[in-house]
Coordinates of C-alpha atoms in Angstrom, one line a residue:
Chain A
X1 CA -44.6 3.9 21.0
X2 CA -42.2 2.4 23.8
X3 CA -38.7 3.6 23.8
X4 CA -36.1 1.9 21.8
X5 CA -32.9 0.8 23.3
X6 CA -32.0 -2.5 21.5
X7 CA -33.7 -2.1 18.0
X8 CA -34.2 0.1 15.1
X9 CA -37.4 1.8 14.4
X10 CA -37.6 -0.4 11.2
X11 CA -37.4 -3.7 13.0
X12 CA -40.8 -5.3 13.5
X13 CA -42.5 -8.5 13.5
X14 CA -43.9 -9.1 10.1
X15 CA -45.4 -12.6 10.6
X16 CA -46.7 -14.7 13.4
X17 CA -47.3 -18.1 11.9
X18 CA -44.5 -18.9 12.2
X19 CA -42.9 -15.6 13.7
X20 CA -40.6 -13.7 11.5
X21 CA -39.1 -10.4 12.3
X22 CA -37.7 -7.9 9.7
X23 CA -34.3 -7.1 10.9
X24 CA -32.7 -5.0 8.0
X25 CA -34.7 -2.5 5.8
X26 CA -34.3 -2.7 2.1
X27 CA -32.1 0.3 1.8
X28 CA -29.7 -1.1 4.4
X29 CA -29.3 -4.3 2.6
X30 CA -28.6 -2.6 -0.8
X31 CA -26.3 -0.5 1.0
X32 CA -24.5 -3.6 2.6
X33 CA -24.2 -5.4 -0.6
X34 CA -23.1 -2.6 -2.5
X35 CA -20.3 -2.0 -0.1
X36 CA -19.6 -5.7 0.1
X37 CA -19.1 -5.9 -3.9
X38 CA -16.8 -2.8 -3.8
X39 CA -14.8 -4.5 -1.0
X40 CA -14.3 -7.5 -3.0
X41 CA -13.2 -5.5 -6.0
X42 CA -10.8 -3.7 -3.6
X43 CA -9.5 -7.1 -2.3
X44 CA -8.9 -8.3 -5.7
X45 CA -7.2 -5.2 -7.1
X46 CA -5.4 -4.4 -3.9
X47 CA -3.9 -7.9 -3.3
X48 CA -2.6 -8.1 -7.0
X49 CA -0.2 -5.4 -5.8
X50 CA 0.3 -7.1 -2.3
X51 CA 2.3 -10.0 -3.4
X52 CA 4.0 -10.9 -6.9
X53 CA 2.1 -14.3 -6.8
X54 CA -1.2 -12.4 -7.0
X55 CA -0.1 -9.8 -9.6
X56 CA -2.1 -11.8 -12.3
X57 CA -5.4 -10.5 -10.7
X58 CA -4.7 -7.2 -12.3
X59 CA -6.0 -8.8 -15.5
X60 CA -9.3 -8.7 -14.1
X61 CA -9.2 -4.9 -14.4
X62 CA -7.5 -4.6 -17.7
X63 CA -3.8 -4.8 -16.6
X64 CA -1.5 -3.3 -14.0
X65 CA -2.0 0.4 -15.0
X66 CA -5.7 0.0 -14.9
X67 CA -5.8 -1.9 -11.8
X68 CA -3.6 0.8 -10.1
X69 CA -6.0 3.6 -11.5
X70 CA -9.1 1.9 -10.4
X71 CA -8.3 0.7 -7.0
X72 CA -8.4 4.1 -5.1
X73 CA -11.5 5.0 -6.9
X74 CA -13.2 1.9 -5.7
X75 CA -11.8 2.8 -2.2
X76 CA -13.3 6.2 -2.2
X77 CA -16.7 4.9 -3.3
X78 CA -16.6 2.0 -0.8
X79 CA -15.8 4.3 2.0
X80 CA -18.9 6.6 1.4
X81 CA -20.9 3.6 0.9
X82 CA -19.7 2.1 4.3
X83 CA -20.1 5.6 5.9
X84 CA -23.8 5.5 5.0
X85 CA -24.1 2.0 6.5
X86 CA -22.1 3.2 9.5
X87 CA -24.6 6.1 10.3
X88 CA -27.5 3.5 10.2
X89 CA -25.8 0.9 12.5
X90 CA -23.4 2.6 14.9
X91 CA -25.7 3.3 17.7
X92 CA -26.8 -0.5 18.5
X93 CA -23.2 -1.4 17.9
X94 CA -21.9 0.6 21.0
X95 CA -20.4 -1.9 23.3
X96 CA -22.5 -2.6 26.5
X97 CA -21.7 -4.4 29.9
X98 CA -23.2 -7.6 28.6
X99 CA -20.9 -7.9 25.7
X100 CA -18.0 -8.2 28.1
X101 CA -19.7 -11.1 30.0
X102 CA -20.6 -12.7 26.6
X103 CA -16.9 -12.3 25.2
X104 CA -15.4 -13.8 28.3
X105 CA -17.6 -16.8 28.1
X106 CA -17.2 -17.1 24.3
X107 CA -16.4 -20.8 24.6
X108 CA -19.9 -21.7 25.8
X109 CA -21.2 -20.1 22.5
X110 CA -18.7 -22.1 20.4
X111 CA -19.7 -25.2 22.4
X112 CA -23.4 -24.7 21.6
X113 CA -24.3 -23.6 25.0
X114 CA -25.6 -20.1 24.1
X115 CA -28.3 -20.3 26.8
X116 CA -25.5 -19.8 29.5
X117 CA -24.7 -16.4 28.0
X118 CA -26.4 -13.1 28.7
X119 CA -29.4 -12.1 26.6
X120 CA -28.2 -9.7 23.9
X121 CA -29.8 -6.8 21.9
X122 CA -29.5 -6.5 18.1
X123 CA -25.8 -7.2 17.9
X124 CA -23.5 -9.5 19.9
X125 CA -19.8 -8.8 20.9
X126 CA -18.4 -10.5 17.6
X127 CA -20.7 -8.5 15.4
X128 CA -19.7 -5.4 17.1
X129 CA -15.9 -6.3 16.7
X130 CA -16.5 -6.9 13.1
X131 CA -18.3 -3.6 12.7
X132 CA -15.7 -1.4 14.6
X133 CA -12.9 -3.1 13.2
X134 CA -14.0 -2.5 9.6
X135 CA -14.7 1.1 10.5
X136 CA -11.2 1.7 12.0
X137 CA -9.5 -0.4 9.3
X138 CA -11.3 1.2 6.5
X139 CA -10.4 4.6 8.0
X140 CA -6.7 3.9 8.3
X141 CA -6.8 2.5 4.7
X142 CA -8.6 5.6 3.2
X143 CA -6.3 8.0 5.0
X144 CA -3.2 6.1 4.3
X145 CA -4.5 5.3 0.7
X146 CA -4.9 9.2 -0.1
X147 CA -1.3 9.7 1.0
X148 CA 0.0 7.1 -1.5
X149 CA -2.4 8.1 -4.3
X150 CA 0.5 9.0 -6.6
X151 CA -1.7 10.2 -9.6
X152 CA -3.7 12.8 -7.8
X153 CA -1.8 13.6 -4.6
X154 CA 1.9 13.1 -5.5
X155 CA 3.3 15.6 -3.1
X156 CA 0.7 15.4 -0.1
X157 CA 3.2 13.9 2.3
X158 CA 6.8 13.6 2.7
X159 CA 8.6 10.3 1.4
X160 CA 9.1 9.2 5.1
X161 CA 5.5 9.6 5.9
X162 CA 4.5 7.8 2.6
X163 CA 6.7 4.8 3.6
X164 CA 4.6 4.4 6.9
X165 CA 1.4 4.9 4.9
X166 CA 2.2 2.2 2.4
X167 CA 3.1 -0.2 5.3
X168 CA -0.1 0.7 7.3
X169 CA -2.2 0.3 4.2
X170 CA -1.1 -3.2 3.6
X171 CA -1.3 -4.3 7.3
X172 CA -4.8 -2.8 7.6
X173 CA -5.8 -4.7 4.5
X174 CA -4.6 -8.0 5.9
X175 CA -6.4 -7.5 9.1
X176 CA -9.6 -6.3 7.3
X177 CA -9.5 -9.5 5.1
X178 CA -9.1 -11.6 8.3
X179 CA -12.2 -9.7 9.8
X180 CA -14.2 -10.3 6.6
X181 CA -13.3 -14.0 6.7
X182 CA -14.8 -14.1 10.3
X183 CA -17.6 -12.1 9.2
X184 CA -18.6 -14.3 6.3
X185 CA -18.0 -17.5 8.1
X186 CA -20.0 -16.6 11.2
X187 CA -23.0 -15.5 9.2
X188 CA -22.8 -19.0 7.4
X189 CA -22.0 -21.1 10.6
X190 CA -24.8 -19.5 12.6
X191 CA -27.7 -20.9 10.6
X192 CA -30.5 -18.5 9.8
X193 CA -28.4 -15.4 9.8
X194 CA -27.5 -15.0 6.1
X195 CA -31.3 -14.3 5.1
X196 CA -31.3 -11.3 7.4
X197 CA -29.1 -9.5 4.9
X198 CA -30.6 -11.3 1.9
X199 CA -34.5 -11.2 2.4
X200 CA -34.4 -9.0 5.5
X201 CA -36.1 -11.4 7.7
X202 CA -35.2 -13.9 10.6
X203 CA -37.2 -16.5 12.1
X204 CA -38.6 -16.0 15.6
X205 CA -36.4 -18.9 17.0
X206 CA -33.3 -17.2 15.7
X207 CA -34.1 -14.1 17.4
X208 CA -35.0 -15.8 20.6
X209 CA -31.6 -17.9 20.6
X210 CA -29.3 -15.2 19.6
X211 CA -30.8 -11.7 20.2
X212 CA -33.5 -12.1 22.9
X213 CA -33.4 -8.6 24.3
X214 CA -33.9 -7.4 20.7
X215 CA -36.8 -9.8 20.1
X216 CA -38.4 -8.7 23.4
X217 CA -38.2 -5.1 22.6
X218 CA -39.4 -5.5 19.0
X219 CA -42.5 -7.4 20.3
X220 CA -43.2 -5.0 23.2
X221 CA -42.8 -2.1 20.8
X222 CA -45.3 -3.4 18.4
X223 CA -49.1 -2.5 18.9
X224 CA -50.6 -3.9 15.8
X225 CA -50.1 -7.6 14.8
X226 CA -48.6 -8.0 11.2
X227 CA -50.8 -7.7 8.3
X228 CA -49.7 -11.2 7.3
Chain B
X1 CA 25.0 -11.6 -37.9
X2 CA 26.9 -8.8 -36.4
X3 CA 29.3 -9.2 -33.4
X4 CA 27.9 -8.1 -30.0
X5 CA 29.1 -4.8 -28.8
X6 CA 32.1 -4.8 -26.2
X7 CA 31.3 -3.5 -22.8
X8 CA 32.4 0.1 -22.7
X9 CA 35.4 0.9 -20.4
X10 CA 35.4 4.8 -21.0
X11 CA 32.8 7.4 -22.3
X12 CA 35.5 9.4 -24.3
X13 CA 36.2 7.2 -27.2
X14 CA 34.1 7.6 -30.5
X15 CA 31.7 4.9 -30.9
X16 CA 32.4 2.1 -33.4
X17 CA 30.9 2.4 -36.8
X18 CA 30.6 -1.2 -37.4
X19 CA 27.1 -2.7 -37.1
X20 CA 26.8 -4.3 -33.5
X21 CA 24.4 -6.1 -31.5
X22 CA 23.5 -4.8 -28.2
X23 CA 25.3 -6.6 -25.3
X24 CA 22.7 -6.2 -22.7
X25 CA 20.0 -8.8 -22.8
X26 CA 17.6 -10.4 -20.4
X27 CA 20.2 -13.1 -19.7
X28 CA 22.2 -10.1 -18.0
X29 CA 19.3 -9.4 -15.5
X30 CA 20.3 -10.3 -12.0
X31 CA 17.4 -8.9 -10.2
X32 CA 13.8 -8.0 -11.3
X33 CA 11.0 -6.5 -9.2
X34 CA 8.1 -8.8 -8.0
X35 CA 10.0 -11.7 -9.5
X36 CA 11.0 -14.1 -6.6
X37 CA 12.0 -16.9 -9.0
X38 CA 14.1 -15.1 -11.5
X39 CA 16.5 -17.6 -13.2
X40 CA 20.3 -17.0 -12.7
X41 CA 21.5 -14.8 -15.2
X42 CA 23.7 -16.4 -17.7
X43 CA 25.4 -13.3 -18.9
X44 CA 27.8 -12.2 -16.3
X45 CA 29.3 -8.7 -17.0
X46 CA 31.9 -6.7 -15.5
X47 CA 30.5 -3.9 -13.1
X48 CA 30.4 -0.6 -14.4
X49 CA 30.4 2.8 -12.7
X50 CA 30.1 6.5 -13.4
X51 CA 32.7 8.5 -11.1
X52 CA 31.5 12.1 -10.5
X53 CA 34.5 14.1 -9.1
X54 CA 33.0 17.2 -7.5
X55 CA 36.3 18.9 -7.3
X56 CA 36.7 19.1 -11.0
X57 CA 33.2 20.2 -11.8
X58 CA 32.8 23.7 -13.3
X59 CA 29.0 23.9 -13.2
X60 CA 28.6 24.1 -17.1
X61 CA 25.6 21.8 -17.2
X62 CA 26.9 20.1 -20.3
X63 CA 25.9 16.7 -18.7
X64 CA 22.3 17.9 -18.1
X65 CA 22.0 19.2 -21.7
X66 CA 23.5 15.8 -23.1
X67 CA 21.2 14.0 -20.8
X68 CA 18.0 15.7 -22.1
X69 CA 19.2 15.6 -25.8
X70 CA 20.1 11.8 -25.7
X71 CA 17.0 10.8 -23.8
X72 CA 14.8 13.0 -25.9
X73 CA 13.2 14.5 -22.7
X74 CA 11.9 18.1 -22.7
X75 CA 12.4 19.7 -19.2
X76 CA 10.0 22.6 -18.7
X77 CA 11.4 26.1 -19.0
X78 CA 11.5 27.0 -15.4
X79 CA 12.2 30.1 -13.3
X80 CA 15.3 31.3 -11.5
X81 CA 15.0 30.6 -7.9
X82 CA 18.1 32.7 -7.0
X83 CA 20.5 29.8 -7.7
X84 CA 22.0 28.3 -10.6
X85 CA 20.1 25.2 -10.1
X86 CA 17.7 25.0 -13.0
X87 CA 15.1 23.3 -13.2
X88 CA 14.6 23.4 -9.5
X89 CA 14.3 19.6 -9.2
X90 CA 14.7 16.4 -11.0
X91 CA 11.6 15.4 -12.9
X92 CA 10.3 12.9 -15.2
X93 CA 11.9 15.0 -18.0
X94 CA 15.1 15.8 -16.1
X95 CA 17.0 12.7 -15.1
X96 CA 20.1 14.5 -13.9
X97 CA 20.4 18.0 -12.2
X98 CA 23.5 20.1 -11.2
X99 CA 22.6 21.2 -7.7
X100 CA 24.4 24.3 -6.6
X101 CA 25.2 25.1 -2.9
X102 CA 27.3 27.8 -1.5
X103 CA 29.2 27.1 1.8
X104 CA 31.5 29.1 3.8
X105 CA 34.3 26.9 4.9
X106 CA 34.9 27.8 8.6
X107 CA 38.5 26.4 8.7
X108 CA 39.6 28.5 5.7
X109 CA 37.0 31.3 5.6
X110 CA 36.6 30.6 1.8
X111 CA 33.4 30.6 0.2
X112 CA 33.1 27.2 -1.6
X113 CA 30.7 26.5 -4.4
X114 CA 29.8 22.9 -4.2
X115 CA 28.1 21.6 -7.2
X116 CA 26.7 18.2 -7.3
X117 CA 25.4 16.5 -10.3
X118 CA 22.3 14.6 -8.8
X119 CA 20.6 11.5 -10.2
X120 CA 20.2 7.9 -9.8
X121 CA 23.0 6.2 -7.8
X122 CA 22.3 2.8 -9.4
X123 CA 22.5 1.1 -5.8
X124 CA 23.8 -2.4 -5.6
X125 CA 20.9 -3.1 -3.3
X126 CA 18.2 -0.9 -4.9
X127 CA 15.4 0.3 -2.8
X128 CA 13.2 1.1 -5.9
X129 CA 13.4 -2.5 -7.1
X130 CA 12.6 -3.9 -3.7
X131 CA 9.5 -1.7 -3.3
X132 CA 8.1 -2.3 -6.8
X133 CA 5.0 -4.5 -7.1
X134 CA 5.0 -5.0 -10.9
X135 CA 6.9 -7.8 -12.0
X136 CA 9.9 -6.8 -14.2
X137 CA 9.4 -3.1 -14.1
X138 CA 12.6 -2.6 -12.4
X139 CA 15.5 -4.7 -13.5
X140 CA 19.4 -4.8 -12.3
X141 CA 21.7 -5.9 -14.8
X142 CA 24.9 -8.0 -13.9
X143 CA 27.0 -4.9 -14.7
X144 CA 25.2 -3.0 -11.9
X145 CA 22.8 -0.8 -14.0
X146 CA 19.4 -0.5 -12.4
X147 CA 16.8 0.3 -15.1
X148 CA 13.1 1.1 -15.3
X149 CA 11.1 -0.8 -17.9
X150 CA 8.2 1.5 -18.8
X151 CA 6.1 -1.0 -20.5
X152 CA 5.8 -3.0 -17.3
X153 CA 5.4 0.2 -14.9
X154 CA 1.9 0.4 -13.5
X155 CA 2.4 3.9 -12.0
X156 CA 1.9 3.2 -8.4
X157 CA 5.0 5.3 -7.2
X158 CA 6.2 2.7 -4.8
X159 CA 9.7 3.0 -6.0
X160 CA 9.6 6.7 -4.8
X161 CA 9.0 5.3 -1.4
X162 CA 11.6 2.7 -1.8
X163 CA 14.7 5.0 -2.9
X164 CA 16.9 6.4 -0.2
X165 CA 17.8 9.1 -2.5
X166 CA 14.6 10.5 -3.7
X167 CA 15.4 10.0 -7.2
X168 CA 12.4 8.4 -9.3
X169 CA 9.8 10.8 -10.7
X170 CA 6.4 10.0 -11.9
X171 CA 5.4 11.6 -15.2
X172 CA 2.1 13.1 -14.6
X173 CA 1.1 12.6 -18.4
X174 CA 2.4 9.0 -19.0
X175 CA 1.9 7.6 -15.5
X176 CA 5.3 5.8 -15.5
X177 CA 8.4 6.6 -13.4
X178 CA 11.5 7.5 -14.9
X179 CA 15.1 8.2 -13.9
X180 CA 18.7 8.1 -15.2
X181 CA 19.3 4.7 -16.9
X182 CA 23.0 5.1 -16.8
X183 CA 22.4 5.2 -20.5
X184 CA 21.9 1.6 -20.6
X185 CA 21.1 1.8 -24.2
X186 CA 24.5 3.4 -24.9
X187 CA 26.3 1.1 -22.8
X188 CA 24.5 -1.8 -24.7
X189 CA 26.2 -0.7 -27.8
X190 CA 29.7 0.0 -26.3
X191 CA 29.5 3.6 -25.3
X192 CA 29.6 5.4 -22.2
X193 CA 26.8 7.7 -20.9
X194 CA 26.1 10.9 -22.6
X195 CA 26.7 13.1 -19.6
X196 CA 30.2 11.5 -19.1
X197 CA 30.8 11.9 -22.8
X198 CA 29.8 15.6 -22.7
X199 CA 31.7 16.6 -19.6
X200 CA 34.5 19.0 -20.6
X201 CA 36.6 18.5 -17.5
X202 CA 36.3 15.0 -17.1
X203 CA 34.7 15.5 -13.8
X204 CA 32.4 12.7 -14.9
X205 CA 34.2 9.5 -16.0
X206 CA 32.9 6.2 -16.8
X207 CA 34.3 2.7 -16.9
X208 CA 34.5 -0.4 -14.9
X209 CA 34.0 -0.1 -11.2
X210 CA 37.3 -1.3 -10.4
X211 CA 39.0 1.3 -12.9
X212 CA 36.9 4.2 -11.5
X213 CA 37.7 3.2 -7.8
X214 CA 41.3 3.3 -8.6
X215 CA 41.0 6.5 -10.5
X216 CA 39.0 8.0 -7.5
X217 CA 41.6 7.0 -5.1
X218 CA 44.2 8.9 -7.1
X219 CA 42.1 11.9 -7.1
X220 CA 41.4 11.7 -3.4
X221 CA 45.4 11.6 -3.0
X222 CA 45.8 14.6 -5.2
X223 CA 43.1 16.5 -3.3
X224 CA 44.8 15.7 0.1
X225 CA 48.1 16.8 -1.2
X226 CA 46.5 20.2 -2.0
X227 CA 45.0 20.7 1.5
X228 CA 41.7 18.8 1.3
X229 CA 42.3 16.7 4.3
X230 CA 38.8 15.4 4.4
X231 CA 38.7 14.4 0.7
X232 CA 37.2 11.0 0.2
X233 CA 35.2 8.6 -1.9
X234 CA 31.2 8.5 -1.5
X235 CA 30.3 4.9 -2.3
X236 CA 27.7 4.3 0.4
X237 CA 27.9 0.8 1.9
X238 CA 24.4 1.0 3.5
X239 CA 23.1 0.2 -0.1
X240 CA 25.9 -2.2 -1.0
X241 CA 27.8 0.5 -2.8
X242 CA 26.6 2.4 -5.8
X243 CA 27.5 2.3 -9.7
X244 CA 27.4 6.2 -9.6
X245 CA 29.7 7.5 -7.0
X246 CA 31.5 10.7 -5.9
X247 CA 34.8 12.1 -5.2
X248 CA 34.0 14.7 -2.4
X249 CA 36.3 17.5 -1.1
X250 CA 34.6 17.1 2.2
X251 CA 33.8 13.4 2.4
X252 CA 33.1 13.9 6.1
X253 CA 30.0 16.1 5.6
X254 CA 28.2 14.7 2.5
X255 CA 25.1 16.7 3.6
X256 CA 26.9 19.9 2.5
X257 CA 26.4 18.9 -1.1
X258 CA 22.7 19.6 -1.5
X259 CA 21.7 17.1 1.3
X260 CA 23.6 14.0 0.1
X261 CA 22.5 11.5 2.7
X262 CA 25.5 10.5 5.0
X263 CA 24.5 6.9 5.6
X264 CA 21.7 6.0 3.1
X265 CA 20.1 2.7 3.3
X266 CA 16.8 1.2 2.4
X267 CA 14.2 2.4 5.1
X268 CA 13.4 -0.3 7.7
X269 CA 9.8 0.5 7.0
X270 CA 10.1 -0.4 3.5
X271 CA 12.1 -3.5 4.5
X272 CA 9.5 -4.5 6.9
X273 CA 6.6 -3.8 4.5
X274 CA 8.3 -5.6 1.6
X275 CA 10.0 -8.4 3.8
X276 CA 8.6 -11.5 5.6
X277 CA 5.5 -9.3 6.7
X278 CA 3.9 -10.2 3.3
X279 CA 4.2 -14.0 3.4
X280 CA 3.1 -13.9 7.1
X281 CA 0.1 -11.9 6.0
X282 CA -0.8 -14.1 3.3
X283 CA -0.4 -17.3 5.3
X284 CA -2.6 -15.8 8.0
X285 CA -5.3 -15.1 5.4
X286 CA -4.9 -18.7 4.1
X287 CA -4.9 -20.3 7.6
X288 CA -8.1 -18.4 8.5
X289 CA -9.6 -19.6 5.2
X290 CA -8.6 -23.2 5.8
X291 CA -9.6 -23.0 9.4
X292 CA -13.1 -21.9 8.5
X293 CA -13.5 -24.8 5.9
X294 CA -12.2 -27.2 8.4
X295 CA -14.7 -26.0 11.0
X296 CA -17.6 -26.1 8.6
X297 CA -16.8 -29.7 7.8
X298 CA -15.9 -31.1 11.3
X299 CA -17.7 -28.6 13.4
X300 CA -21.4 -28.5 14.4
X301 CA -23.3 -25.8 12.9
X302 CA -25.1 -23.3 15.2
X303 CA -28.7 -24.0 14.5
X304 CA -32.1 -22.9 15.9
X305 CA -34.0 -25.5 17.6
X306 CA -37.9 -26.0 17.4
X307 CA -38.0 -25.1 21.1
X308 CA -36.4 -21.7 20.3
X309 CA -39.0 -21.1 17.8
X310 CA -42.0 -22.0 20.1
X311 CA -40.3 -19.8 22.8
X312 CA -40.4 -17.0 20.4
X313 CA -44.1 -17.7 19.3
X314 CA -45.1 -17.6 23.1
X315 CA -43.4 -14.6 23.6
X316 CA -44.8 -12.6 20.5
X317 CA -48.2 -14.1 21.2
X318 CA -48.1 -12.8 24.8
X319 CA -47.0 -9.3 23.8
X320 CA -49.2 -8.8 20.8
X321 CA -52.0 -10.7 22.2
X322 CA -51.9 -8.6 25.4
X323 CA -51.9 -5.4 23.0
X324 CA -54.9 -6.8 21.1
X325 CA -56.9 -7.4 24.2
X326 CA -56.2 -3.9 25.7
X327 CA -57.4 -2.4 22.5
X328 CA -60.7 -4.5 22.7
X329 CA -61.4 -3.3 26.1
X330 CA -60.9 0.4 25.0

């Protein structure tokens, strides 16, 4: 089998009439949506404490005490889940030279002239920014979160450090929500993307338009036609 | 209907035996945590204060005992750490603590035993209240008392980060914070705090802030006349003044008294975290959300064309077809 540079071993062409490519394996999709659900729960329970106008959200979890208790537990589970996802995806999310060219000419993409941009592997610059942004922000939140986890780590760090931790935790939360908004909207605006994470497949046209190097490699690697 | 209790002006008098209704109500709340639109308090009360004159303290710990007794707390029986300080630190069961420190005065060569009664200072600008995310869990009354409302406390510990004096303590069993209430329950029925009532030397006195300040000034004059040139009042203005304040023999060096901070104020990190940053953060999220909705309505979606699909078909046919032919040849 040919060497892989732009694709995962599970990526393959699964249909030819019309062409469809498997982009995410079942376990990756389950992993993604499990993480997503936990992050939604984290946003709801966390933003309840972020601003008084959102405190009512604690009712979803059984009140203030319960929301305060459950939030860090969601956090730890979400981070473990994200870590599993990270291990599957990090390699193809490393930045490459063509990403810089792509990012410099991002206006062309927004204007609908994607053919003027370099051909890309499995992920584009925006997807990579979302990936690494979430990685670093979740890392910041889990580290600062443990520092302010009063119930189980009451004297882990000094009060001065704790003040910084609580501020960094809140700032990281805001930034990560902004990233999530971009992530969700990009997957909806770019038609045909959502199904990659739902059913696991994308159309050939989608792959040709957005991730041509990936498509070329997946096609080249494959030595048997799909079973259909 | 019984009459409301008068605001206490001293801790030494014996309580009235008449049935009195409490004089502290929600109408006297001037600040409440996480409550931006608190109505103006309708009950304005005179500011109260507890003055702790360290020069008069004999270290008997009657205040500690009275505090534990009145508040029905049960501090753990500790161990001797080589000083008279016991328990070693404030806790959710010990709201006030006599901290003993020994200091050799370089000017006189005397060994001075500086005993400070530690506990909540009842800041005019309370950092705990600013940091608290639970609506109404920390309140400040118009008489200056800062009180924790355990029913509304969620146990996050943010007040611990907010406090410039390291006072609030989390109960590991009840998951709520506690601290000195300035005996708000006693004050509400016309009595002074238990510690002041119990103090045998009147080192702790209680009354209106004005009266206590006037008294403190006479105490400072007295100390100065007896050679304590640096005697003074510790009523830190960085937190707007406090409703528990000290007379210190060495007011120029408050750190001598078990690290009493020289210029306490709410940390700038806490101010930044709790200040406009929150509104800016929410606004940014709101704008991003609205922006995507507008873009989805007025913008053109990024769609795949039939051409793209046929290009893909060609590419795949070429690759898989070529592979297929190779296999046939073999």
